PDB file of N, CA and C in Angstrom:
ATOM      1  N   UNK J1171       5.916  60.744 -39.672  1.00 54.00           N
ATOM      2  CA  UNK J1171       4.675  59.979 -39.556  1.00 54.00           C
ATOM      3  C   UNK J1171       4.665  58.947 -40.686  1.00 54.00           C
ATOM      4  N   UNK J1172       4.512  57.585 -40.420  1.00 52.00           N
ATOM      5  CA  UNK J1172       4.330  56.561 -41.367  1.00 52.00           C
ATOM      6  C   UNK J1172       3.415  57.001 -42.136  1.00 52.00           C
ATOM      7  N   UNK J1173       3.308  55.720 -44.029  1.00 53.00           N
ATOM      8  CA  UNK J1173       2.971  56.472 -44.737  1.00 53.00           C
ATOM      9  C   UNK J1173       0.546  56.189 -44.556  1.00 53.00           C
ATOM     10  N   UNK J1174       1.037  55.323 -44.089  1.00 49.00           N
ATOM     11  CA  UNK J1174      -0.481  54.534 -42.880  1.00 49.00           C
ATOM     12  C   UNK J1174      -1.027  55.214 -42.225  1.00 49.00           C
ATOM     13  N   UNK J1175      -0.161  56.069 -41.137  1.00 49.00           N
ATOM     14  CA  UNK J1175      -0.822  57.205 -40.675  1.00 49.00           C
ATOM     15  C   UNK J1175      -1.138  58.143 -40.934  1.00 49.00           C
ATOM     16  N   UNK J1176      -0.294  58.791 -41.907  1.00 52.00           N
ATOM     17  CA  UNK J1176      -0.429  59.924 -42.723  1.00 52.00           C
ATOM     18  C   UNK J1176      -1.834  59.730 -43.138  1.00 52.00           C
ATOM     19  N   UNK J1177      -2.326  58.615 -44.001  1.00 54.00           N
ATOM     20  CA  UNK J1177      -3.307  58.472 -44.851  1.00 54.00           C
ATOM     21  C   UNK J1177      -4.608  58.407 -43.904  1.00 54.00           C
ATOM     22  N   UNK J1178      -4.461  57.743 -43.337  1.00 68.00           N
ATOM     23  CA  UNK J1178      -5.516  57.566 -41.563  1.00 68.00           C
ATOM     24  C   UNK J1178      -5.774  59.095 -41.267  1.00 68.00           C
ATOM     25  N   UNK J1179      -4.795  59.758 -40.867  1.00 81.00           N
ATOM     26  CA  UNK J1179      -5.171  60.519 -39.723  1.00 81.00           C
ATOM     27  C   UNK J1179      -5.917  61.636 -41.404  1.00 81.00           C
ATOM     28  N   UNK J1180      -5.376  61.866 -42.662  1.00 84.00           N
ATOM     29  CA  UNK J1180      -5.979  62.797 -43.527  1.00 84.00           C
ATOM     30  C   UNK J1180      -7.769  62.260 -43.868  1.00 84.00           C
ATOM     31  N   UNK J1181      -7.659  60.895 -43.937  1.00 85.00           N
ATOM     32  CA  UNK J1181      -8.938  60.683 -43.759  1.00 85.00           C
ATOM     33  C   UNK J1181      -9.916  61.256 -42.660  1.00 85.00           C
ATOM     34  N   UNK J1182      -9.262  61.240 -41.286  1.00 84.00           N
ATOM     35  CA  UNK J1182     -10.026  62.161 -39.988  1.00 84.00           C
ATOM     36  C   UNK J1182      -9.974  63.121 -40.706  1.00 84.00           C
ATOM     37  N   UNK J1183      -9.387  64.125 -40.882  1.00 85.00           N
ATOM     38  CA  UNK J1183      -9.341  65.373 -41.475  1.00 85.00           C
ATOM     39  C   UNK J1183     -10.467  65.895 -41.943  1.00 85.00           C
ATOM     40  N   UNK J1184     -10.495  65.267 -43.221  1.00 88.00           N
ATOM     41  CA  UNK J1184     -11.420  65.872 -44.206  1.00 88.00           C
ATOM     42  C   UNK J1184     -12.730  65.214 -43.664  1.00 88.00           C
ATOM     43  N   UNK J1185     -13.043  64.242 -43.016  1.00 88.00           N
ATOM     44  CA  UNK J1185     -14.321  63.545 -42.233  1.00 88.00           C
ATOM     45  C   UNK J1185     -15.261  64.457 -42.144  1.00 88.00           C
ATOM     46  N   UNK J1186     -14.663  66.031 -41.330  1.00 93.00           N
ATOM     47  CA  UNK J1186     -14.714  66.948 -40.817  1.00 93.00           C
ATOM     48  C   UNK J1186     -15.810  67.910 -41.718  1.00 93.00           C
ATOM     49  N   UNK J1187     -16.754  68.149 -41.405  1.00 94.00           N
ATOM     50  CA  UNK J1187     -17.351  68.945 -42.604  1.00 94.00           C
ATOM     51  C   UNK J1187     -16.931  70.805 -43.025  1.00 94.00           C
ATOM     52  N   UNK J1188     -16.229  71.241 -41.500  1.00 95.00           N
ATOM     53  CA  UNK J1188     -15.649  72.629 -41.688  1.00 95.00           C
ATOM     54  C   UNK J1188     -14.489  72.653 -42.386  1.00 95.00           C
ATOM     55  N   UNK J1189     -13.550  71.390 -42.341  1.00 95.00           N
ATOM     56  CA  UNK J1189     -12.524  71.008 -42.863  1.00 95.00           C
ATOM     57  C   UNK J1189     -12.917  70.775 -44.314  1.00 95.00           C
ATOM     58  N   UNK J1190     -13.725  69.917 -44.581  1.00 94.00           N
ATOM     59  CA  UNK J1190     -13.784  69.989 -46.250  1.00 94.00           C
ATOM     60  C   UNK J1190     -14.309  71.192 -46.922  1.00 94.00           C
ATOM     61  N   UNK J1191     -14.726  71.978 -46.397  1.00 96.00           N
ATOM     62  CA  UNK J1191     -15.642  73.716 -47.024  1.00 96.00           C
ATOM     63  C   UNK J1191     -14.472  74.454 -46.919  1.00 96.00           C
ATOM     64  N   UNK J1192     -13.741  74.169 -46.014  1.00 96.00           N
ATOM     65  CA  UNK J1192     -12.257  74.870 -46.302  1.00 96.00           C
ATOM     66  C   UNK J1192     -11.262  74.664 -47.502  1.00 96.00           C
ATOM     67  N   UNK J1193     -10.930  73.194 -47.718  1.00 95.00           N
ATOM     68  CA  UNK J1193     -10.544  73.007 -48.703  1.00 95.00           C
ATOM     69  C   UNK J1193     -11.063  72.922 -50.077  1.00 95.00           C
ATOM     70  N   UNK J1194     -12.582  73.205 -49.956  1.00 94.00           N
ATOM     71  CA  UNK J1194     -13.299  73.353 -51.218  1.00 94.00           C
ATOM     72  C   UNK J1194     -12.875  75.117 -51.915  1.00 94.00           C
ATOM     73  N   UNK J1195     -12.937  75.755 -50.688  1.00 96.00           N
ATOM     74  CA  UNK J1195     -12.368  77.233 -51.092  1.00 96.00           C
ATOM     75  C   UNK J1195     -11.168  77.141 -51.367  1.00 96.00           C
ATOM     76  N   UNK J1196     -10.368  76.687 -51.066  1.00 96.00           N
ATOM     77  CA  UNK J1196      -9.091  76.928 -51.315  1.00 96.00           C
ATOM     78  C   UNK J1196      -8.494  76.510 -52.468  1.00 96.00           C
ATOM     79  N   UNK J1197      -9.477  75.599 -53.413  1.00 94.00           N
ATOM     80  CA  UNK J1197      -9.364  74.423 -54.346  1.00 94.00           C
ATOM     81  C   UNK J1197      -9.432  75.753 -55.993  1.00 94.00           C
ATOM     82  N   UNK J1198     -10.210  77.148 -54.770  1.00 95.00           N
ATOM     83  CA  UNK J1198     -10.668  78.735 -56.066  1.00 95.00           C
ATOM     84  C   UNK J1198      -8.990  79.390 -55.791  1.00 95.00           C
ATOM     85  N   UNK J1199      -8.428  79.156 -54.633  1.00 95.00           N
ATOM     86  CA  UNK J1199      -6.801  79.469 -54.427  1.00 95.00           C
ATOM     87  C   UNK J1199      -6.780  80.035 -53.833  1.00 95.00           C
ATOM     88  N   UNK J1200      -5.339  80.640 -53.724  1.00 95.00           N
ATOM     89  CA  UNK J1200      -5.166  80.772 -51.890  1.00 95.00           C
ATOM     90  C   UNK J1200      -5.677  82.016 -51.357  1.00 95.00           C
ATOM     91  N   UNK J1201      -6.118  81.953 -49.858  1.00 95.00           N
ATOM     92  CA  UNK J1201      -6.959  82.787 -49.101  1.00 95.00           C
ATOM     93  C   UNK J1201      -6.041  83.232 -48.024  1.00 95.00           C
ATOM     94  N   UNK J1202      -6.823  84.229 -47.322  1.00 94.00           N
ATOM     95  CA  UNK J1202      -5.763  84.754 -45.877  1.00 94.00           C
ATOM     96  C   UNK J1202      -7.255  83.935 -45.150  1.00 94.00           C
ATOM     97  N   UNK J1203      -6.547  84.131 -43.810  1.00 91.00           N
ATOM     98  CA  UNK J1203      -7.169  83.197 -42.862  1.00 91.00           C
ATOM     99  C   UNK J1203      -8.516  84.140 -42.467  1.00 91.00           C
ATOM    100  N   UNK J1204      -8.630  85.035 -42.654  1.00 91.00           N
ATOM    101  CA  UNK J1204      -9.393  86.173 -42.257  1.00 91.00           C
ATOM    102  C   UNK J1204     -10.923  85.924 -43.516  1.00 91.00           C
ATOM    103  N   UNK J1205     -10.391  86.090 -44.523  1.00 93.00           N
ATOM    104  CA  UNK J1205     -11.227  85.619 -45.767  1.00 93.00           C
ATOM    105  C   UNK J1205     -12.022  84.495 -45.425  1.00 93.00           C
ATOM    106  N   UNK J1206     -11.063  83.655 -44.900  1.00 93.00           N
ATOM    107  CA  UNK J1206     -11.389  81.549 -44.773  1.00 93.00           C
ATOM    108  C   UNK J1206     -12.613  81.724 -43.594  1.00 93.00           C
ATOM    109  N   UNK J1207     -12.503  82.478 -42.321  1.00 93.00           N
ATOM    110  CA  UNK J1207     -13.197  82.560 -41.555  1.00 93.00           C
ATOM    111  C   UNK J1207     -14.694  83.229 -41.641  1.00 93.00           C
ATOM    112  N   UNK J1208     -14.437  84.018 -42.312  1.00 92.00           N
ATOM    113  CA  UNK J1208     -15.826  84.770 -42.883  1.00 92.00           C
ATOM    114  C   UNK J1208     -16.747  83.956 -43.194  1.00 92.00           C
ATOM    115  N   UNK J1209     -16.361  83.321 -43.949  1.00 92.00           N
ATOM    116  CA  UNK J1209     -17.453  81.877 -44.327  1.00 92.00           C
ATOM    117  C   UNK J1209     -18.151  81.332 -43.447  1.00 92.00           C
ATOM    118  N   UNK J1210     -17.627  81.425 -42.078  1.00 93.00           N
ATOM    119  CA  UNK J1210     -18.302  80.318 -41.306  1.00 93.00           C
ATOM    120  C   UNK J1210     -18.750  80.942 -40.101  1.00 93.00           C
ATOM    121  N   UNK J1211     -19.758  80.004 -39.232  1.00 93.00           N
ATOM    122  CA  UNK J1211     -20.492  80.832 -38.353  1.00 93.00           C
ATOM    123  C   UNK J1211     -19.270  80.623 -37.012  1.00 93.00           C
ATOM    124  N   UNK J1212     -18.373  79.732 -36.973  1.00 93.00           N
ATOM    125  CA  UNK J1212     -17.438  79.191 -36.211  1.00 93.00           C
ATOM    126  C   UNK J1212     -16.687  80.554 -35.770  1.00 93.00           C
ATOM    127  N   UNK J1213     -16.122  81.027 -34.800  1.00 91.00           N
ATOM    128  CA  UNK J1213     -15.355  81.961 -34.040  1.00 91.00           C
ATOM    129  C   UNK J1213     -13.906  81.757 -35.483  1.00 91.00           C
ATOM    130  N   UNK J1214     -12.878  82.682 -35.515  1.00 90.00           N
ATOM    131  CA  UNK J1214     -11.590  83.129 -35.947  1.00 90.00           C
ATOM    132  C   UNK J1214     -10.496  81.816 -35.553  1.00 90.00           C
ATOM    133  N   UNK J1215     -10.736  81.653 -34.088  1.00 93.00           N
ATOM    134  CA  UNK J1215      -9.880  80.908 -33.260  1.00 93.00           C
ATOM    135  C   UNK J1215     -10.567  79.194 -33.712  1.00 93.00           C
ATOM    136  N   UNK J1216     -11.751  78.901 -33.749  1.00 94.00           N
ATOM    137  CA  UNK J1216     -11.640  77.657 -34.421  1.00 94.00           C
ATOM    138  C   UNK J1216     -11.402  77.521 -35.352  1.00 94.00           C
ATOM    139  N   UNK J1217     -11.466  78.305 -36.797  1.00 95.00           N
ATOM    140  CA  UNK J1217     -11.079  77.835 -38.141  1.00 95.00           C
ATOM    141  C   UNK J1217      -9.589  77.925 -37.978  1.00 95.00           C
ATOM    142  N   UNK J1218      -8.719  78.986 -37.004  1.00 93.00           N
ATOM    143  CA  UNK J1218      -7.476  78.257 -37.308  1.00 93.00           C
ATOM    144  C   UNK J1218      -6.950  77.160 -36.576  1.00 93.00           C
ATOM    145  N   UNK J1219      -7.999  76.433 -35.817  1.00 95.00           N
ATOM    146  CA  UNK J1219      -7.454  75.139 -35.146  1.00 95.00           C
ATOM    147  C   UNK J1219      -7.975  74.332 -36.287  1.00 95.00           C
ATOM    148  N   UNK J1220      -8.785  74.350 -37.254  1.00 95.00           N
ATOM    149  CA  UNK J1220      -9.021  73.530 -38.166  1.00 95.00           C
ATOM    150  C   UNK J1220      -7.819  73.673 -39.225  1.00 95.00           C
ATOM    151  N   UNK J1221      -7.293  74.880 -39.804  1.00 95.00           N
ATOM    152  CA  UNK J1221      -6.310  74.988 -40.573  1.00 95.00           C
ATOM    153  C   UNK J1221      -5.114  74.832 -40.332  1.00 95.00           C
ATOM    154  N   UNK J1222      -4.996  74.253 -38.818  1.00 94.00           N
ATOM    155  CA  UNK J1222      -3.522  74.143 -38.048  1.00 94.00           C
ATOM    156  C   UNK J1222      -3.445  72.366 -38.306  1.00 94.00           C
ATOM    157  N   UNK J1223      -4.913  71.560 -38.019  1.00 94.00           N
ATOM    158  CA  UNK J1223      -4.621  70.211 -38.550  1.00 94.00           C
ATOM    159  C   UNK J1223      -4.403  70.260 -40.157  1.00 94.00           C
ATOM    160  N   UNK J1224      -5.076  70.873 -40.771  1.00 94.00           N
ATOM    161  CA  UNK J1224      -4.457  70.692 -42.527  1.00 94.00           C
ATOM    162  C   UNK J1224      -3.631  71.097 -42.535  1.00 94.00           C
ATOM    163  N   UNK J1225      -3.158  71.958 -42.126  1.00 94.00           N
ATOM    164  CA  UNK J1225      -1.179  72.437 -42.106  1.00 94.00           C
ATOM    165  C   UNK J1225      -0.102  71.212 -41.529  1.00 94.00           C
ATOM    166  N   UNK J1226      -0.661  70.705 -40.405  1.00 92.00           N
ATOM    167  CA  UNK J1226       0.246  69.777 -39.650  1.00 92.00           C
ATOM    168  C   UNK J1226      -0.135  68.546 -40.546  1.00 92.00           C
ATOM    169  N   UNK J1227      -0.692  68.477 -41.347  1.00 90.00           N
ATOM    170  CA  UNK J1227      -0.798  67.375 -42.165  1.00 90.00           C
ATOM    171  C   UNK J1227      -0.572  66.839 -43.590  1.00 90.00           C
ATOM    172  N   UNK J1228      -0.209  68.646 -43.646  1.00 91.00           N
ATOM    173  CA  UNK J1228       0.422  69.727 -44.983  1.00 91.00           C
ATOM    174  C   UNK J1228      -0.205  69.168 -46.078  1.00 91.00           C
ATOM    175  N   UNK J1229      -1.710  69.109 -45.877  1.00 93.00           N
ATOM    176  CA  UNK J1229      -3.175  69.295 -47.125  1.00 93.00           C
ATOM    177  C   UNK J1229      -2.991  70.989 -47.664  1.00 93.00           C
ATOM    178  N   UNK J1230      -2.341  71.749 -46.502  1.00 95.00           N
ATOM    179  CA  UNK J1230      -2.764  73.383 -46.549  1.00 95.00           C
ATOM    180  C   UNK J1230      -1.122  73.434 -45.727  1.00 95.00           C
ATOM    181  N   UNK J1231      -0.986  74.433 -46.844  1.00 96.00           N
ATOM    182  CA  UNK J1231      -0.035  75.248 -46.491  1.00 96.00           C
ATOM    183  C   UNK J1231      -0.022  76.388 -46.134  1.00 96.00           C
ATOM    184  N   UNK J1232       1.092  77.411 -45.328  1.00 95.00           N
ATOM    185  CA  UNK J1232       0.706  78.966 -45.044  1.00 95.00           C
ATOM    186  C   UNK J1232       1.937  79.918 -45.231  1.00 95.00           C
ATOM    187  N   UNK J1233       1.902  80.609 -46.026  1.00 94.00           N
ATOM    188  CA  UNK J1233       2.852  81.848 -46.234  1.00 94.00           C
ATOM    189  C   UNK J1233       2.604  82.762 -45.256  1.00 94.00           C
ATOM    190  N   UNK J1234       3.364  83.066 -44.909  1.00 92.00           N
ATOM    191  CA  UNK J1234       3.033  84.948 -43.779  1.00 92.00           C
ATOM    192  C   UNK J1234       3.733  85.571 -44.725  1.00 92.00           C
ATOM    193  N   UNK J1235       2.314  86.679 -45.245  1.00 89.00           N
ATOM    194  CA  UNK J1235       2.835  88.248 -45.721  1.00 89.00           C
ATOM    195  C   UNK J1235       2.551  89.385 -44.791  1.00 89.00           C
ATOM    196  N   UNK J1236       3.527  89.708 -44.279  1.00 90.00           N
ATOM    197  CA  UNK J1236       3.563  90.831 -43.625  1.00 90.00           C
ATOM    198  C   UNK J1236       3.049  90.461 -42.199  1.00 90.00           C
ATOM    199  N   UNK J1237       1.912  90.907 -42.181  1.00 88.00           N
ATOM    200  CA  UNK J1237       0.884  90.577 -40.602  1.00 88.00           C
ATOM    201  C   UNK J1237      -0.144  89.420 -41.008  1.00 88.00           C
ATOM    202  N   UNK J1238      -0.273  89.021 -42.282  1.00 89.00           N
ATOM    203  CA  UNK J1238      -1.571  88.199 -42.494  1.00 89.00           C
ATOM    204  C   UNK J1238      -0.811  86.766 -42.988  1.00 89.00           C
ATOM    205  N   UNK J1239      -1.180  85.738 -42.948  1.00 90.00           N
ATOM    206  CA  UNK J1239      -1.468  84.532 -43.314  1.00 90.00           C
ATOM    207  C   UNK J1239      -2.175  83.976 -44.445  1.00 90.00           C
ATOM    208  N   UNK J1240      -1.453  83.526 -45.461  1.00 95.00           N
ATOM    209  CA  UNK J1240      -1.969  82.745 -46.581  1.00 95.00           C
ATOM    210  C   UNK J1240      -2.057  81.645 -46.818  1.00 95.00           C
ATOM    211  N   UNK J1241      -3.279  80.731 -46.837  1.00 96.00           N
ATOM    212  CA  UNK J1241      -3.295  79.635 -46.764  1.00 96.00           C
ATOM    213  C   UNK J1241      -3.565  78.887 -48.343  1.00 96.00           C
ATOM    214  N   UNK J1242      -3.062  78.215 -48.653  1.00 96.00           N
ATOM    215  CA  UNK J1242      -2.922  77.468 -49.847  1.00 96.00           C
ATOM    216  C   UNK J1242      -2.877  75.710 -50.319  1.00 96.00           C
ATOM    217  N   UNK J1243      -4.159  75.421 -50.993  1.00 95.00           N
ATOM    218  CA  UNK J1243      -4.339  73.710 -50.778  1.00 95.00           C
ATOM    219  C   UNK J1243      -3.146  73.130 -51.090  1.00 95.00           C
ATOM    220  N   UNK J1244      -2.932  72.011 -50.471  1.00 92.00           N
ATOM    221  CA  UNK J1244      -2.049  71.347 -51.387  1.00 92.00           C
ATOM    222  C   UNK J1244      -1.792  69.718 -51.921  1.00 92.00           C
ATOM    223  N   UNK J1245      -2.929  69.911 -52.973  1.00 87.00           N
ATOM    224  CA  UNK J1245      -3.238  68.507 -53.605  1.00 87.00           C
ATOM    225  C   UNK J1245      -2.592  67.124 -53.054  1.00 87.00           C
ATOM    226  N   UNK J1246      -1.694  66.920 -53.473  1.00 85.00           N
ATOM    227  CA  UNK J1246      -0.514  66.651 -53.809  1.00 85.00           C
ATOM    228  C   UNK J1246      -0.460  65.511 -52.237  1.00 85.00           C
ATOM    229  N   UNK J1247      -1.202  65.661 -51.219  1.00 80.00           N
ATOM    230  CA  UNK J1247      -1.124  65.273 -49.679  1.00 80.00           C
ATOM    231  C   UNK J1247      -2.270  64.091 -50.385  1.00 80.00           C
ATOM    232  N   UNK J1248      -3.590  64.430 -51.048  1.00 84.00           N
ATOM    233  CA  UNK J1248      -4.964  64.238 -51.209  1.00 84.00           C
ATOM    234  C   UNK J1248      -4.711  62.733 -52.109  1.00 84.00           C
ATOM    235  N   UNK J1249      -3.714  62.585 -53.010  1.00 83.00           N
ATOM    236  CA  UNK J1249      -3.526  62.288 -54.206  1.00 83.00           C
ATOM    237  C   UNK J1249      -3.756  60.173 -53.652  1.00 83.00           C
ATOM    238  N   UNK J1250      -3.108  59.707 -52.495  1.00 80.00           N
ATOM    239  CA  UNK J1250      -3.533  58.888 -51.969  1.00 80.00           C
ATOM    240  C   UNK J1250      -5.354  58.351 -51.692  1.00 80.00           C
ATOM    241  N   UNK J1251      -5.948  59.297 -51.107  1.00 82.00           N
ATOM    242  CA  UNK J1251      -7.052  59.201 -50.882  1.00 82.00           C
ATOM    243  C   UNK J1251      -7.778  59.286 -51.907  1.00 82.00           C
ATOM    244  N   UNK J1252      -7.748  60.083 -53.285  1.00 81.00           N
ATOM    245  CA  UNK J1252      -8.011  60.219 -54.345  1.00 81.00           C
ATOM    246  C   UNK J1252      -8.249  58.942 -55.467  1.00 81.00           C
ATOM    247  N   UNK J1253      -7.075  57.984 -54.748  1.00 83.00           N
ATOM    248  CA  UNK J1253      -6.402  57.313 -55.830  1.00 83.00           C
ATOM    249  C   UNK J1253      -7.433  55.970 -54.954  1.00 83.00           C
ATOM    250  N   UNK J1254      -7.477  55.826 -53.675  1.00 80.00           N
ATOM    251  CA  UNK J1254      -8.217  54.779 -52.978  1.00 80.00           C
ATOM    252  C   UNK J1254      -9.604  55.033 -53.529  1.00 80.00           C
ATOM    253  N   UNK J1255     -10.297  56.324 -53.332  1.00 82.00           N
ATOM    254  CA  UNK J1255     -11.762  55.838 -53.829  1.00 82.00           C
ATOM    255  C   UNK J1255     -12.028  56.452 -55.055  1.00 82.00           C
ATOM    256  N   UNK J1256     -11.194  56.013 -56.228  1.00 85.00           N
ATOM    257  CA  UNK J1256     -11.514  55.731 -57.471  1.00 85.00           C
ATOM    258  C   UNK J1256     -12.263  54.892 -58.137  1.00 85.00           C
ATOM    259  N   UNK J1257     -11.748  53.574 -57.242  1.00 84.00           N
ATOM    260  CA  UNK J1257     -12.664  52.424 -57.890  1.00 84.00           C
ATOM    261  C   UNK J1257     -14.061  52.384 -57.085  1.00 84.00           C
ATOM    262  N   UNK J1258     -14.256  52.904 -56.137  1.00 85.00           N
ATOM    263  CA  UNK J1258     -15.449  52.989 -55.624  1.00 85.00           C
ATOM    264  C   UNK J1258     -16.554  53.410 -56.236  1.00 85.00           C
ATOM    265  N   UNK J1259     -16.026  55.071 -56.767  1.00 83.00           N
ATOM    266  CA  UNK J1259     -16.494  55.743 -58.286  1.00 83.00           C
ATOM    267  C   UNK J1259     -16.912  55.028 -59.463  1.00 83.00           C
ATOM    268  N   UNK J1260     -15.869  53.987 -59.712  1.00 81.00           N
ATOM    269  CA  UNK J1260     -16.075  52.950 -61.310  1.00 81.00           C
ATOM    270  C   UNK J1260     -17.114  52.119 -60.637  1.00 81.00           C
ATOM    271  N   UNK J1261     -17.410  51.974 -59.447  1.00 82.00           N
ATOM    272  CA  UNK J1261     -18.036  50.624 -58.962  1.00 82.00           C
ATOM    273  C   UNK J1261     -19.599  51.380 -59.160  1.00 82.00           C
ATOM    274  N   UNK J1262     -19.780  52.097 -58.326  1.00 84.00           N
ATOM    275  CA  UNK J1262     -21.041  53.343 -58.368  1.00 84.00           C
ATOM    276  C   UNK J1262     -21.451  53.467 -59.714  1.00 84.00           C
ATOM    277  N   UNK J1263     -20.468  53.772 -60.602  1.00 84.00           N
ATOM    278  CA  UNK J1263     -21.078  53.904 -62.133  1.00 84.00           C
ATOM    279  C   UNK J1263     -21.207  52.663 -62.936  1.00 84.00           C
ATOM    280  N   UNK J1264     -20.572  51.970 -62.587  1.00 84.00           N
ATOM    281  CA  UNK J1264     -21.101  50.578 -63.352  1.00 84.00           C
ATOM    282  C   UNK J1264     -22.541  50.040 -62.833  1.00 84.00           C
ATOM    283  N   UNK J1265     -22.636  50.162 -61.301  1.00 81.00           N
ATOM    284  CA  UNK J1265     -24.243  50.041 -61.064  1.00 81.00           C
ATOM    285  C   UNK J1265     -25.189  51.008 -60.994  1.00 81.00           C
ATOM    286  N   UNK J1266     -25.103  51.988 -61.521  1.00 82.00           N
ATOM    287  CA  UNK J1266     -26.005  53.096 -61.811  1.00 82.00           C
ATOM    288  C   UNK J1266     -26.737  52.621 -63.285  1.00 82.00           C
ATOM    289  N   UNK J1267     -25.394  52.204 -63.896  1.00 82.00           N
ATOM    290  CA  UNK J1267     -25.483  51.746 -65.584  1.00 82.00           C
ATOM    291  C   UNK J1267     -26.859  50.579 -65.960  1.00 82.00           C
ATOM    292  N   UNK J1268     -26.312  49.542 -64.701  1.00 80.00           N
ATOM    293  CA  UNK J1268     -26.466  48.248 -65.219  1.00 80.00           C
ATOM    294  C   UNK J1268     -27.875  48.473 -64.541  1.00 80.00           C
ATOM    295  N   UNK J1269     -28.716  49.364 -63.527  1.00 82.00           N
ATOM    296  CA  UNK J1269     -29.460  49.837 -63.214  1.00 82.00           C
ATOM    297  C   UNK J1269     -30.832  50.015 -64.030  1.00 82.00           C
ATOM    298  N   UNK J1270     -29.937  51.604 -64.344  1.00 83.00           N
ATOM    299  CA  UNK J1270     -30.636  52.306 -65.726  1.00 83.00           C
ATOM    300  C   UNK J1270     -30.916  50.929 -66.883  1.00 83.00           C
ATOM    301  N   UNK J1271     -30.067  49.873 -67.254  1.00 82.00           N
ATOM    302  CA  UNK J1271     -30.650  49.265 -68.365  1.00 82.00           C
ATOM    303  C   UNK J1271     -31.613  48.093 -67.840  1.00 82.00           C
ATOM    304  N   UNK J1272     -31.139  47.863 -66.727  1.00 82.00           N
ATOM    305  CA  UNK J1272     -32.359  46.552 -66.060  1.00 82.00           C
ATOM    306  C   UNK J1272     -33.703  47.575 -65.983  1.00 82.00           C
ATOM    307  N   UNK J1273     -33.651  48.707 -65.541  1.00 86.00           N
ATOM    308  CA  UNK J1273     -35.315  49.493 -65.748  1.00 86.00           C
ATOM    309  C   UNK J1273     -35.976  49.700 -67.211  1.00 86.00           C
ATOM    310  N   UNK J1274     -34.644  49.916 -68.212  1.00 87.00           N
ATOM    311  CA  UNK J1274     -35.156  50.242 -69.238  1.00 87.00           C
ATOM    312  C   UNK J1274     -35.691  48.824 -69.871  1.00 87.00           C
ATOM    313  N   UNK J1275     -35.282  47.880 -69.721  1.00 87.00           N
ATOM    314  CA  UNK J1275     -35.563  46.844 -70.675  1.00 87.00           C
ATOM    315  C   UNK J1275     -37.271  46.075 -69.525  1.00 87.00           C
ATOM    316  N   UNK J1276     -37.676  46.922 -68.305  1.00 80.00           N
ATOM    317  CA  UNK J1276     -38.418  46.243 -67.605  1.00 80.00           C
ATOM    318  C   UNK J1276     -39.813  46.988 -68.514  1.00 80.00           C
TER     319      UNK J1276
END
């Protein structure tokens, strides 16, 4: 997958609000899929169609121990998207700033 799509389709991804509560847990380290599901009011069988796109997109990775499944974030996919809305962040805080001092001096 180009490196365009990659970044596209991880943006769909995380869009996703079951998708980002997933990777917010996983961010405490790695879970079995059984754990991941508990969380949510969603059936077994949808959280692993949600953890099958972060796998196929390898945000989340999965070990098999034994009979169970370990799923584990993996930054490292994110680090693009991370790096795009950074300045968005500096932009947000520079007008929060310049905000706060246009009220204070009103």
């Amino acid at each position: 997958m180009p490196q365009a799509e990659q970044d596209s389709s991880v943006f769909r991804a995380i869009a996703d609000p079951t998708r980002r509560a997933i990777l917010d847990r996983l961010r405490q380290g790695p879970a079995p899929v059984n754990e991941l599901a508990s969380a949510f009011s969603q059936s077994r069988p949808a959280i692993s169609k949600h953890l099958r796109v972060l796998r196929e997109l390898r945000v989340v990775s999965e070990q098999k121990i034994g009979r169970k499944r370990l799923y584990r974030l993996e930054p490292a996919e994110l680090k693009d998207i991370a790096d795009w809305i950074l300045p968005y962040r500096d932009f947000w805080q520079q007008s929060l700033g310049n905000l706060k001092s246009y009220l204070e001096n009103e």
